[in-house]
Amino acid sequence: MDQLISRIILCAGSDSDHHLILVICASLFPGPSSLPVRSNLNPLLKCLLSVISPIILVGPYLFIIFASPSDNAPALKQIVSSYLILDCSTRKNLKILYVLHPSFWSKLTMQVFLNGIVSWKMANTIRWINTLSELTNHVQINQISIPPKVYKFNLRLEPTIKVPSSRSIQTTVFETDLYILIGTNGHQGLLVVLLDSTSCMRQTGLNSEGIFRRPPSSTTLRIVREAYNRGHPVNPTTCTFKFKHQHKITQFKFSSWIRGCKH
């Protein structure tokens, strides 16, 4: 259960006002076969929120729900209903609840549920966010571990993630002059993309046959490249950014960087 919790709910530091940022990802909820015996989503949701309750009790916080559609994702109303079980002293510290990728029906049912039945104050804290570009206007997304499923769904809505100039970080690592990346004498050290690639190759790729023969999907490679260029932490071995055949992604990410590097 602890392993499931660490995958689904994440602490993403704090915003400019020193409000703690908590993220819950609906698309990472497990299927019934992955849950412990006699468990279902409701107890899991309550367990998730009880774990973070001591953390959010001490001060103001932001909550971000990645509501991107997924086969095993609980309904948004189900997540919020579990949250409302927490005691009032914990809930009053919530400043804003961001909901990314809400569907029309989830917005409609939530508005009826909160405004008409539960709490209009809670309803006033919700901000409906359609795309990751829109989310960047409110929080620094390069400090949030965004799962691949969320990225892939976002690509249906916008071709690229546009970060406001006030929040952008110049970290472009693909198709950039080498001396800009590491300095004229290499004094800036090795790039994160190289360190991540070599580490993953040593862990998972050395005994794999034909790792350079079959590339992963172009969409997956694009997600990884853009994440590095935004300064987003990407580690294929972590549970929040784990792809199938991650060693192949690592090798083609490495070769893609080599080909695009301007010597």
PDB file of C-alpha atoms in Angstrom:
ATOM      1  CA  MET A   1       0.000   0.000   0.000  1.00  0.00           C
ATOM      2  CA  ASP A   2       2.848   2.417   0.817  1.00  0.00           C
ATOM      3  CA  GLN A   3       4.300   1.846  -2.640  1.00  0.00           C
ATOM      4  CA  LEU A   4       0.969   2.675  -4.265  1.00  0.00           C
ATOM      5  CA  ILE A   5       0.646   5.849  -2.232  1.00  0.00           C
ATOM      6  CA  SER A   6       4.134   7.077  -3.174  1.00  0.00           C
ATOM      7  CA  ARG A   7       3.224   6.731  -6.865  1.00  0.00           C
ATOM      8  CA  ILE A   8      -0.118   8.497  -6.738  1.00  0.00           C
ATOM      9  CA  ILE A   9       0.412  11.475  -4.453  1.00  0.00           C
ATOM     10  CA  LEU A  10       3.440  13.738  -4.653  1.00  0.00           C
ATOM     11  CA  CYS A  11       4.830  16.713  -2.785  1.00  0.00           C
ATOM     12  CA  ALA A  12       6.100  19.304  -5.288  1.00  0.00           C
ATOM     13  CA  GLY A  13       7.781  21.849  -3.044  1.00  0.00           C
ATOM     14  CA  SER A  14       6.151  25.231  -2.592  1.00  0.00           C
ATOM     15  CA  ASP A  15       5.021  28.182  -4.685  1.00  0.00           C
ATOM     16  CA  SER A  16       6.250  31.790  -4.575  1.00  0.00           C
ATOM     17  CA  ASP A  17       4.001  32.455  -1.571  1.00  0.00           C
ATOM     18  CA  HIS A  18       5.516  29.486   0.297  1.00  0.00           C
ATOM     19  CA  HIS A  19       2.341  27.441   0.007  1.00  0.00           C
ATOM     20  CA  LEU A  20       2.984  23.713  -0.059  1.00  0.00           C
ATOM     21  CA  ILE A  21       2.071  22.075  -3.394  1.00  0.00           C
ATOM     22  CA  LEU A  22       0.511  18.615  -3.333  1.00  0.00           C
ATOM     23  CA  VAL A  23      -0.299  16.650  -6.478  1.00  0.00           C
ATOM     24  CA  ILE A  24      -2.583  13.661  -6.911  1.00  0.00           C
ATOM     25  CA  CYS A  25      -2.590  11.839 -10.243  1.00  0.00           C
ATOM     26  CA  ALA A  26      -5.786   9.980 -11.118  1.00  0.00           C
ATOM     27  CA  SER A  27      -4.232   8.166 -14.093  1.00  0.00           C
ATOM     28  CA  LEU A  28      -1.737   6.382 -11.825  1.00  0.00           C
ATOM     29  CA  PHE A  29      -4.387   4.641  -9.755  1.00  0.00           C
ATOM     30  CA  PRO A  30      -3.936   0.872 -10.072  1.00  0.00           C
ATOM     31  CA  GLY A  31      -6.331  -1.589 -11.621  1.00  0.00           C
ATOM     32  CA  PRO A  32      -8.309  -3.967  -9.383  1.00  0.00           C
ATOM     33  CA  SER A  33      -5.768  -6.757  -9.887  1.00  0.00           C
ATOM     34  CA  SER A  34      -2.975  -4.565  -8.471  1.00  0.00           C
ATOM     35  CA  LEU A  35      -4.799  -3.647  -5.273  1.00  0.00           C
ATOM     36  CA  PRO A  36      -4.301  -5.583  -2.050  1.00  0.00           C
ATOM     37  CA  VAL A  37      -6.824  -8.310  -1.329  1.00  0.00           C
ATOM     38  CA  ARG A  38     -10.251  -6.982  -0.309  1.00  0.00           C
ATOM     39  CA  SER A  39      -9.249  -3.412  -1.174  1.00  0.00           C
ATOM     40  CA  ASN A  40     -10.922  -0.955  -3.497  1.00  0.00           C
ATOM     41  CA  LEU A  41     -10.405   2.648  -4.485  1.00  0.00           C
ATOM     42  CA  ASN A  42     -12.384   4.283  -1.682  1.00  0.00           C
ATOM     43  CA  PRO A  43     -10.191   2.955   1.167  1.00  0.00           C
ATOM     44  CA  LEU A  44      -7.120   3.715  -0.948  1.00  0.00           C
ATOM     45  CA  LEU A  45      -8.220   7.326  -1.420  1.00  0.00           C
ATOM     46  CA  LYS A  46      -8.893   7.715   2.293  1.00  0.00           C
ATOM     47  CA  CYS A  47      -5.499   6.204   3.080  1.00  0.00           C
ATOM     48  CA  LEU A  48      -3.806   8.612   0.663  1.00  0.00           C
ATOM     49  CA  LEU A  49      -5.397  11.640   2.251  1.00  0.00           C
ATOM     50  CA  SER A  50      -4.786  10.438   5.808  1.00  0.00           C
ATOM     51  CA  VAL A  51      -1.066  10.204   5.003  1.00  0.00           C
ATOM     52  CA  ILE A  52      -0.862  13.853   3.937  1.00  0.00           C
ATOM     53  CA  SER A  53      -3.227  15.138   6.636  1.00  0.00           C
ATOM     54  CA  PRO A  54      -0.440  15.837   9.204  1.00  0.00           C
ATOM     55  CA  ILE A  55       1.524  17.728   6.528  1.00  0.00           C
ATOM     56  CA  ILE A  56      -1.256  20.047   5.379  1.00  0.00           C
ATOM     57  CA  LEU A  57      -2.504  20.660   8.915  1.00  0.00           C
ATOM     58  CA  VAL A  58       0.401  22.986   9.720  1.00  0.00           C
ATOM     59  CA  GLY A  59      -0.112  25.633   7.036  1.00  0.00           C
ATOM     60  CA  PRO A  60      -1.648  26.770   3.734  1.00  0.00           C
ATOM     61  CA  TYR A  61      -1.308  24.544   0.697  1.00  0.00           C
ATOM     62  CA  LEU A  62      -2.303  24.130  -2.946  1.00  0.00           C
ATOM     63  CA  PHE A  63      -3.807  20.942  -4.308  1.00  0.00           C
ATOM     64  CA  ILE A  64      -3.401  19.880  -7.945  1.00  0.00           C
ATOM     65  CA  ILE A  65      -5.453  16.989  -9.325  1.00  0.00           C
ATOM     66  CA  PHE A  66      -4.339  15.530 -12.643  1.00  0.00           C
ATOM     67  CA  ALA A  67      -7.756  14.377 -13.837  1.00  0.00           C
ATOM     68  CA  SER A  68      -6.600  13.113 -17.248  1.00  0.00           C
ATOM     69  CA  PRO A  69      -8.831  10.211 -18.360  1.00  0.00           C
ATOM     70  CA  SER A  70      -7.578   6.701 -17.661  1.00  0.00           C
ATOM     71  CA  ASP A  71      -9.121   3.242 -17.411  1.00  0.00           C
ATOM     72  CA  ASN A  72      -8.511   2.971 -13.666  1.00  0.00           C
ATOM     73  CA  ALA A  73      -8.822   6.627 -12.682  1.00  0.00           C
ATOM     74  CA  PRO A  74     -11.413   7.362  -9.986  1.00  0.00           C
ATOM     75  CA  ALA A  75     -14.041   9.991 -10.707  1.00  0.00           C
ATOM     76  CA  LEU A  76     -13.192  13.533  -9.663  1.00  0.00           C
ATOM     77  CA  LYS A  77     -16.220  13.550  -7.364  1.00  0.00           C
ATOM     78  CA  GLN A  78     -14.872  10.405  -5.691  1.00  0.00           C
ATOM     79  CA  ILE A  79     -11.532  12.089  -4.963  1.00  0.00           C
ATOM     80  CA  VAL A  80     -13.112  15.275  -3.606  1.00  0.00           C
ATOM     81  CA  SER A  81     -15.633  13.305  -1.515  1.00  0.00           C
ATOM     82  CA  SER A  82     -12.750  11.481   0.166  1.00  0.00           C
ATOM     83  CA  TYR A  83     -10.994  14.802   0.744  1.00  0.00           C
ATOM     84  CA  LEU A  84     -14.078  16.222   2.470  1.00  0.00           C
ATOM     85  CA  ILE A  85     -13.802  13.487   5.097  1.00  0.00           C
ATOM     86  CA  LEU A  86     -10.713  15.240   6.491  1.00  0.00           C
ATOM     87  CA  ASP A  87     -11.334  17.420   9.536  1.00  0.00           C
ATOM     88  CA  CYS A  88     -12.246  21.072   9.079  1.00  0.00           C
ATOM     89  CA  SER A  89      -8.969  22.398  10.517  1.00  0.00           C
ATOM     90  CA  THR A  90      -7.102  20.587   7.736  1.00  0.00           C
ATOM     91  CA  ARG A  91      -9.430  21.610   4.915  1.00  0.00           C
ATOM     92  CA  LYS A  92      -9.461  25.290   5.866  1.00  0.00           C
ATOM     93  CA  ASN A  93      -5.772  25.565   4.937  1.00  0.00           C
ATOM     94  CA  LEU A  94      -6.567  24.806   1.287  1.00  0.00           C
ATOM     95  CA  LYS A  95      -5.963  27.954  -0.758  1.00  0.00           C
ATOM     96  CA  ILE A  96      -6.588  26.726  -4.302  1.00  0.00           C
ATOM     97  CA  LEU A  97      -7.551  23.411  -5.869  1.00  0.00           C
ATOM     98  CA  TYR A  98      -6.359  23.133  -9.471  1.00  0.00           C
ATOM     99  CA  VAL A  99      -8.035  20.456 -11.591  1.00  0.00           C
ATOM    100  CA  LEU A 100      -6.149  19.686 -14.803  1.00  0.00           C
ATOM    101  CA  HIS A 101      -7.892  18.113 -17.819  1.00  0.00           C
ATOM    102  CA  PRO A 102     -11.434  18.037 -16.406  1.00  0.00           C
ATOM    103  CA  SER A 103     -14.162  16.587 -18.590  1.00  0.00           C
ATOM    104  CA  PHE A 104     -17.432  18.414 -19.179  1.00  0.00           C
ATOM    105  CA  TRP A 105     -19.359  15.947 -17.024  1.00  0.00           C
ATOM    106  CA  SER A 106     -16.859  16.024 -14.159  1.00  0.00           C
ATOM    107  CA  LYS A 107     -17.098  19.828 -14.038  1.00  0.00           C
ATOM    108  CA  LEU A 108     -20.892  19.695 -14.143  1.00  0.00           C
ATOM    109  CA  THR A 109     -21.252  17.052 -11.429  1.00  0.00           C
ATOM    110  CA  MET A 110     -18.684  18.780  -9.210  1.00  0.00           C
ATOM    111  CA  GLN A 111     -20.423  22.140  -9.468  1.00  0.00           C
ATOM    112  CA  VAL A 112     -23.771  20.577  -8.547  1.00  0.00           C
ATOM    113  CA  PHE A 113     -22.191  18.457  -5.810  1.00  0.00           C
ATOM    114  CA  LEU A 114     -20.329  21.318  -4.117  1.00  0.00           C
ATOM    115  CA  ASN A 115     -22.579  24.317  -4.713  1.00  0.00           C
ATOM    116  CA  GLY A 116     -25.862  22.527  -4.112  1.00  0.00           C
ATOM    117  CA  ILE A 117     -25.004  19.851  -1.576  1.00  0.00           C
ATOM    118  CA  VAL A 118     -21.708  20.259   0.234  1.00  0.00           C
ATOM    119  CA  SER A 119     -19.818  23.542   0.391  1.00  0.00           C
ATOM    120  CA  TRP A 120     -19.868  26.691  -1.735  1.00  0.00           C
ATOM    121  CA  LYS A 121     -16.616  27.746  -0.029  1.00  0.00           C
ATOM    122  CA  MET A 122     -14.924  24.642  -1.365  1.00  0.00           C
ATOM    123  CA  ALA A 123     -16.373  25.342  -4.807  1.00  0.00           C
ATOM    124  CA  ASN A 124     -14.801  28.808  -4.773  1.00  0.00           C
ATOM    125  CA  THR A 125     -11.318  27.344  -4.345  1.00  0.00           C
ATOM    126  CA  ILE A 126     -11.492  25.277  -7.557  1.00  0.00           C
ATOM    127  CA  ARG A 127      -9.706  26.451 -10.695  1.00  0.00           C
ATOM    128  CA  TRP A 128     -10.456  24.447 -13.833  1.00  0.00           C
ATOM    129  CA  ILE A 129      -7.293  24.076 -15.930  1.00  0.00           C
ATOM    130  CA  ASN A 130      -7.562  22.756 -19.481  1.00  0.00           C
ATOM    131  CA  THR A 131      -3.891  22.393 -20.483  1.00  0.00           C
ATOM    132  CA  LEU A 132      -0.413  22.251 -18.996  1.00  0.00           C
ATOM    133  CA  SER A 133       0.354  25.597 -20.656  1.00  0.00           C
ATOM    134  CA  GLU A 134      -2.500  27.112 -18.672  1.00  0.00           C
ATOM    135  CA  LEU A 135      -1.195  25.505 -15.491  1.00  0.00           C
ATOM    136  CA  THR A 136       2.206  27.187 -15.982  1.00  0.00           C
ATOM    137  CA  ASN A 137       0.487  30.542 -15.456  1.00  0.00           C
ATOM    138  CA  HIS A 138      -0.244  29.517 -11.879  1.00  0.00           C
ATOM    139  CA  VAL A 139       2.564  27.219 -10.706  1.00  0.00           C
ATOM    140  CA  GLN A 140       6.120  26.334 -11.713  1.00  0.00           C
ATOM    141  CA  ILE A 141       5.547  22.995 -13.425  1.00  0.00           C
ATOM    142  CA  ASN A 142       9.232  22.130 -13.762  1.00  0.00           C
ATOM    143  CA  GLN A 143       9.184  21.256 -10.057  1.00  0.00           C
ATOM    144  CA  ILE A 144       6.222  18.905 -10.496  1.00  0.00           C
ATOM    145  CA  SER A 145       6.744  15.291 -11.514  1.00  0.00           C
ATOM    146  CA  ILE A 146       4.235  14.966 -14.351  1.00  0.00           C
ATOM    147  CA  PRO A 147       3.476  11.372 -15.415  1.00  0.00           C
ATOM    148  CA  PRO A 148       3.712  10.384 -19.113  1.00  0.00           C
ATOM    149  CA  LYS A 149      -0.032   9.669 -19.329  1.00  0.00           C
ATOM    150  CA  VAL A 150      -0.742  13.284 -18.446  1.00  0.00           C
ATOM    151  CA  TYR A 151       1.731  14.524 -21.069  1.00  0.00           C
ATOM    152  CA  LYS A 152       0.247  12.276 -23.743  1.00  0.00           C
ATOM    153  CA  PHE A 153      -3.305  13.397 -23.054  1.00  0.00           C
ATOM    154  CA  ASN A 154      -2.149  17.016 -23.082  1.00  0.00           C
ATOM    155  CA  LEU A 155      -0.751  16.539 -26.605  1.00  0.00           C
ATOM    156  CA  ARG A 156      -4.319  16.019 -27.816  1.00  0.00           C
ATOM    157  CA  LEU A 157      -5.144  19.520 -26.629  1.00  0.00           C
ATOM    158  CA  GLU A 158      -2.031  21.502 -27.574  1.00  0.00           C
ATOM    159  CA  PRO A 159       1.064  20.755 -29.689  1.00  0.00           C
ATOM    160  CA  THR A 160       3.572  22.180 -27.196  1.00  0.00           C
ATOM    161  CA  ILE A 161       3.632  23.433 -23.633  1.00  0.00           C
ATOM    162  CA  LYS A 162       4.116  27.198 -23.607  1.00  0.00           C
ATOM    163  CA  VAL A 163       5.757  28.558 -20.476  1.00  0.00           C
ATOM    164  CA  PRO A 164       5.393  32.298 -19.703  1.00  0.00           C
ATOM    165  CA  SER A 165       8.662  34.214 -20.077  1.00  0.00           C
ATOM    166  CA  SER A 166       8.546  35.181 -16.402  1.00  0.00           C
ATOM    167  CA  ARG A 167       8.561  31.503 -15.423  1.00  0.00           C
ATOM    168  CA  SER A 168      10.692  30.000 -18.200  1.00  0.00           C
ATOM    169  CA  ILE A 169      14.109  28.528 -17.497  1.00  0.00           C
ATOM    170  CA  GLN A 170      16.659  28.473 -20.301  1.00  0.00           C
ATOM    171  CA  THR A 171      17.671  24.831 -20.167  1.00  0.00           C
ATOM    172  CA  THR A 172      17.449  23.730 -23.810  1.00  0.00           C
ATOM    173  CA  VAL A 173      19.757  20.741 -24.170  1.00  0.00           C
ATOM    174  CA  PHE A 174      18.753  19.334 -27.561  1.00  0.00           C
ATOM    175  CA  GLU A 175      20.056  20.918 -30.781  1.00  0.00           C
ATOM    176  CA  THR A 176      22.200  23.431 -28.902  1.00  0.00           C
ATOM    177  CA  ASP A 177      25.884  24.295 -29.309  1.00  0.00           C
ATOM    178  CA  LEU A 178      28.025  22.085 -27.105  1.00  0.00           C
ATOM    179  CA  TYR A 179      30.125  24.951 -25.735  1.00  0.00           C
ATOM    180  CA  ILE A 180      26.945  26.663 -24.513  1.00  0.00           C
ATOM    181  CA  LEU A 181      25.875  23.526 -22.672  1.00  0.00           C
ATOM    182  CA  ILE A 182      29.127  22.606 -20.937  1.00  0.00           C
ATOM    183  CA  GLY A 183      31.312  25.693 -21.381  1.00  0.00           C
ATOM    184  CA  THR A 184      34.351  26.175 -23.606  1.00  0.00           C
ATOM    185  CA  ASN A 185      36.531  24.052 -21.329  1.00  0.00           C
ATOM    186  CA  GLY A 186      33.807  21.788 -20.002  1.00  0.00           C
ATOM    187  CA  HIS A 187      33.773  23.665 -16.695  1.00  0.00           C
ATOM    188  CA  GLN A 188      29.971  23.394 -16.399  1.00  0.00           C
ATOM    189  CA  GLY A 189      30.209  19.634 -16.079  1.00  0.00           C
ATOM    190  CA  LEU A 190      28.212  16.822 -17.595  1.00  0.00           C
ATOM    191  CA  LEU A 191      24.632  17.383 -18.631  1.00  0.00           C
ATOM    192  CA  VAL A 192      21.761  15.835 -16.723  1.00  0.00           C
ATOM    193  CA  VAL A 193      20.548  14.111 -19.901  1.00  0.00           C
ATOM    194  CA  LEU A 194      23.894  12.290 -20.193  1.00  0.00           C
ATOM    195  CA  LEU A 195      24.019  11.341 -16.522  1.00  0.00           C
ATOM    196  CA  ASP A 196      20.444  10.029 -16.623  1.00  0.00           C
ATOM    197  CA  SER A 197      21.083   8.081 -19.834  1.00  0.00           C
ATOM    198  CA  THR A 198      24.291   6.387 -18.695  1.00  0.00           C
ATOM    199  CA  SER A 199      22.808   5.554 -15.298  1.00  0.00           C
ATOM    200  CA  CYS A 200      19.738   3.927 -16.854  1.00  0.00           C
ATOM    201  CA  MET A 201      21.837   2.051 -19.421  1.00  0.00           C
ATOM    202  CA  ARG A 202      23.997   0.570 -16.691  1.00  0.00           C
ATOM    203  CA  GLN A 203      20.952  -0.486 -14.672  1.00  0.00           C
ATOM    204  CA  THR A 204      18.657  -1.879 -17.357  1.00  0.00           C
ATOM    205  CA  GLY A 205      20.191  -1.819 -20.815  1.00  0.00           C
ATOM    206  CA  LEU A 206      23.513  -3.659 -20.790  1.00  0.00           C
ATOM    207  CA  ASN A 207      21.959  -7.111 -21.098  1.00  0.00           C
ATOM    208  CA  SER A 208      19.210  -6.099 -23.535  1.00  0.00           C
ATOM    209  CA  GLU A 209      19.625  -7.154 -27.145  1.00  0.00           C
ATOM    210  CA  GLY A 210      19.011  -4.716 -29.991  1.00  0.00           C
ATOM    211  CA  ILE A 211      18.364  -1.658 -27.861  1.00  0.00           C
ATOM    212  CA  PHE A 212      19.156   0.703 -30.762  1.00  0.00           C
ATOM    213  CA  ARG A 213      17.169  -1.194 -33.393  1.00  0.00           C
ATOM    214  CA  ARG A 214      13.584  -0.440 -32.442  1.00  0.00           C
ATOM    215  CA  PRO A 215      12.907   3.113 -31.346  1.00  0.00           C
ATOM    216  CA  PRO A 216      10.048   3.906 -28.961  1.00  0.00           C
ATOM    217  CA  SER A 217       7.117   5.929 -30.243  1.00  0.00           C
ATOM    218  CA  SER A 218       7.847   9.414 -31.543  1.00  0.00           C
ATOM    219  CA  THR A 219       5.315  10.784 -29.057  1.00  0.00           C
ATOM    220  CA  THR A 220       7.192   9.307 -26.115  1.00  0.00           C
ATOM    221  CA  LEU A 221      10.536  10.651 -27.340  1.00  0.00           C
ATOM    222  CA  ARG A 222       8.993  14.057 -27.890  1.00  0.00           C
ATOM    223  CA  ILE A 223       7.641  14.109 -24.335  1.00  0.00           C
ATOM    224  CA  VAL A 224      11.072  13.285 -22.919  1.00  0.00           C
ATOM    225  CA  ARG A 225      12.921  15.831 -25.090  1.00  0.00           C
ATOM    226  CA  GLU A 226      10.535  18.640 -24.224  1.00  0.00           C
ATOM    227  CA  ALA A 227      10.703  17.783 -20.527  1.00  0.00           C
ATOM    228  CA  TYR A 228      14.504  18.097 -20.547  1.00  0.00           C
ATOM    229  CA  ASN A 229      14.322  21.357 -22.492  1.00  0.00           C
ATOM    230  CA  ARG A 230      11.990  22.802 -19.844  1.00  0.00           C
ATOM    231  CA  GLY A 231      14.313  21.736 -17.059  1.00  0.00           C
ATOM    232  CA  HIS A 232      11.827  19.140 -15.879  1.00  0.00           C
ATOM    233  CA  PRO A 233      13.434  16.268 -13.931  1.00  0.00           C
ATOM    234  CA  VAL A 234      13.228  13.107 -16.023  1.00  0.00           C
ATOM    235  CA  ASN A 235      14.390   9.749 -14.778  1.00  0.00           C
ATOM    236  CA  PRO A 236      12.939   6.721 -16.605  1.00  0.00           C
ATOM    237  CA  THR A 237      13.641   4.486 -13.611  1.00  0.00           C
ATOM    238  CA  THR A 238      11.364   6.453 -11.292  1.00  0.00           C
ATOM    239  CA  CYS A 239       7.792   5.376 -10.736  1.00  0.00           C
ATOM    240  CA  THR A 240       6.331   8.721 -11.857  1.00  0.00           C
ATOM    241  CA  PHE A 241       8.157   8.837 -15.168  1.00  0.00           C
ATOM    242  CA  LYS A 242       8.437   5.168 -15.965  1.00  0.00           C
ATOM    243  CA  PHE A 243       7.814   3.956 -19.500  1.00  0.00           C
ATOM    244  CA  LYS A 244       7.546   0.496 -20.901  1.00  0.00           C
ATOM    245  CA  HIS A 245      10.903  -0.513 -22.450  1.00  0.00           C
ATOM    246  CA  GLN A 246      12.586   2.387 -20.638  1.00  0.00           C
ATOM    247  CA  HIS A 247      16.084   1.234 -21.668  1.00  0.00           C
ATOM    248  CA  LYS A 248      15.164   1.724 -25.349  1.00  0.00           C
ATOM    249  CA  ILE A 249      13.925   5.222 -24.610  1.00  0.00           C
ATOM    250  CA  THR A 250      17.159   6.006 -22.825  1.00  0.00           C
ATOM    251  CA  GLN A 251      19.341   4.829 -25.707  1.00  0.00           C
ATOM    252  CA  PHE A 252      17.388   6.737 -28.333  1.00  0.00           C
ATOM    253  CA  LYS A 253      17.273   9.805 -26.112  1.00  0.00           C
ATOM    254  CA  PHE A 254      21.069   9.610 -25.891  1.00  0.00           C
ATOM    255  CA  SER A 255      21.557   9.108 -29.647  1.00  0.00           C
ATOM    256  CA  SER A 256      19.028  11.864 -30.385  1.00  0.00           C
ATOM    257  CA  TRP A 257      21.031  14.285 -28.266  1.00  0.00           C
ATOM    258  CA  ILE A 258      24.276  13.284 -30.011  1.00  0.00           C
ATOM    259  CA  ARG A 259      22.765  13.775 -33.483  1.00  0.00           C
ATOM    260  CA  GLY A 260      21.280  17.161 -32.626  1.00  0.00           C
ATOM    261  CA  CYS A 261      24.301  18.494 -30.759  1.00  0.00           C
ATOM    262  CA  LYS A 262      26.087  21.305 -32.622  1.00  0.00           C
ATOM    263  CA  HIS A 263      29.810  20.700 -32.254  1.00  0.00           C
TER     264      HIS A 263
END
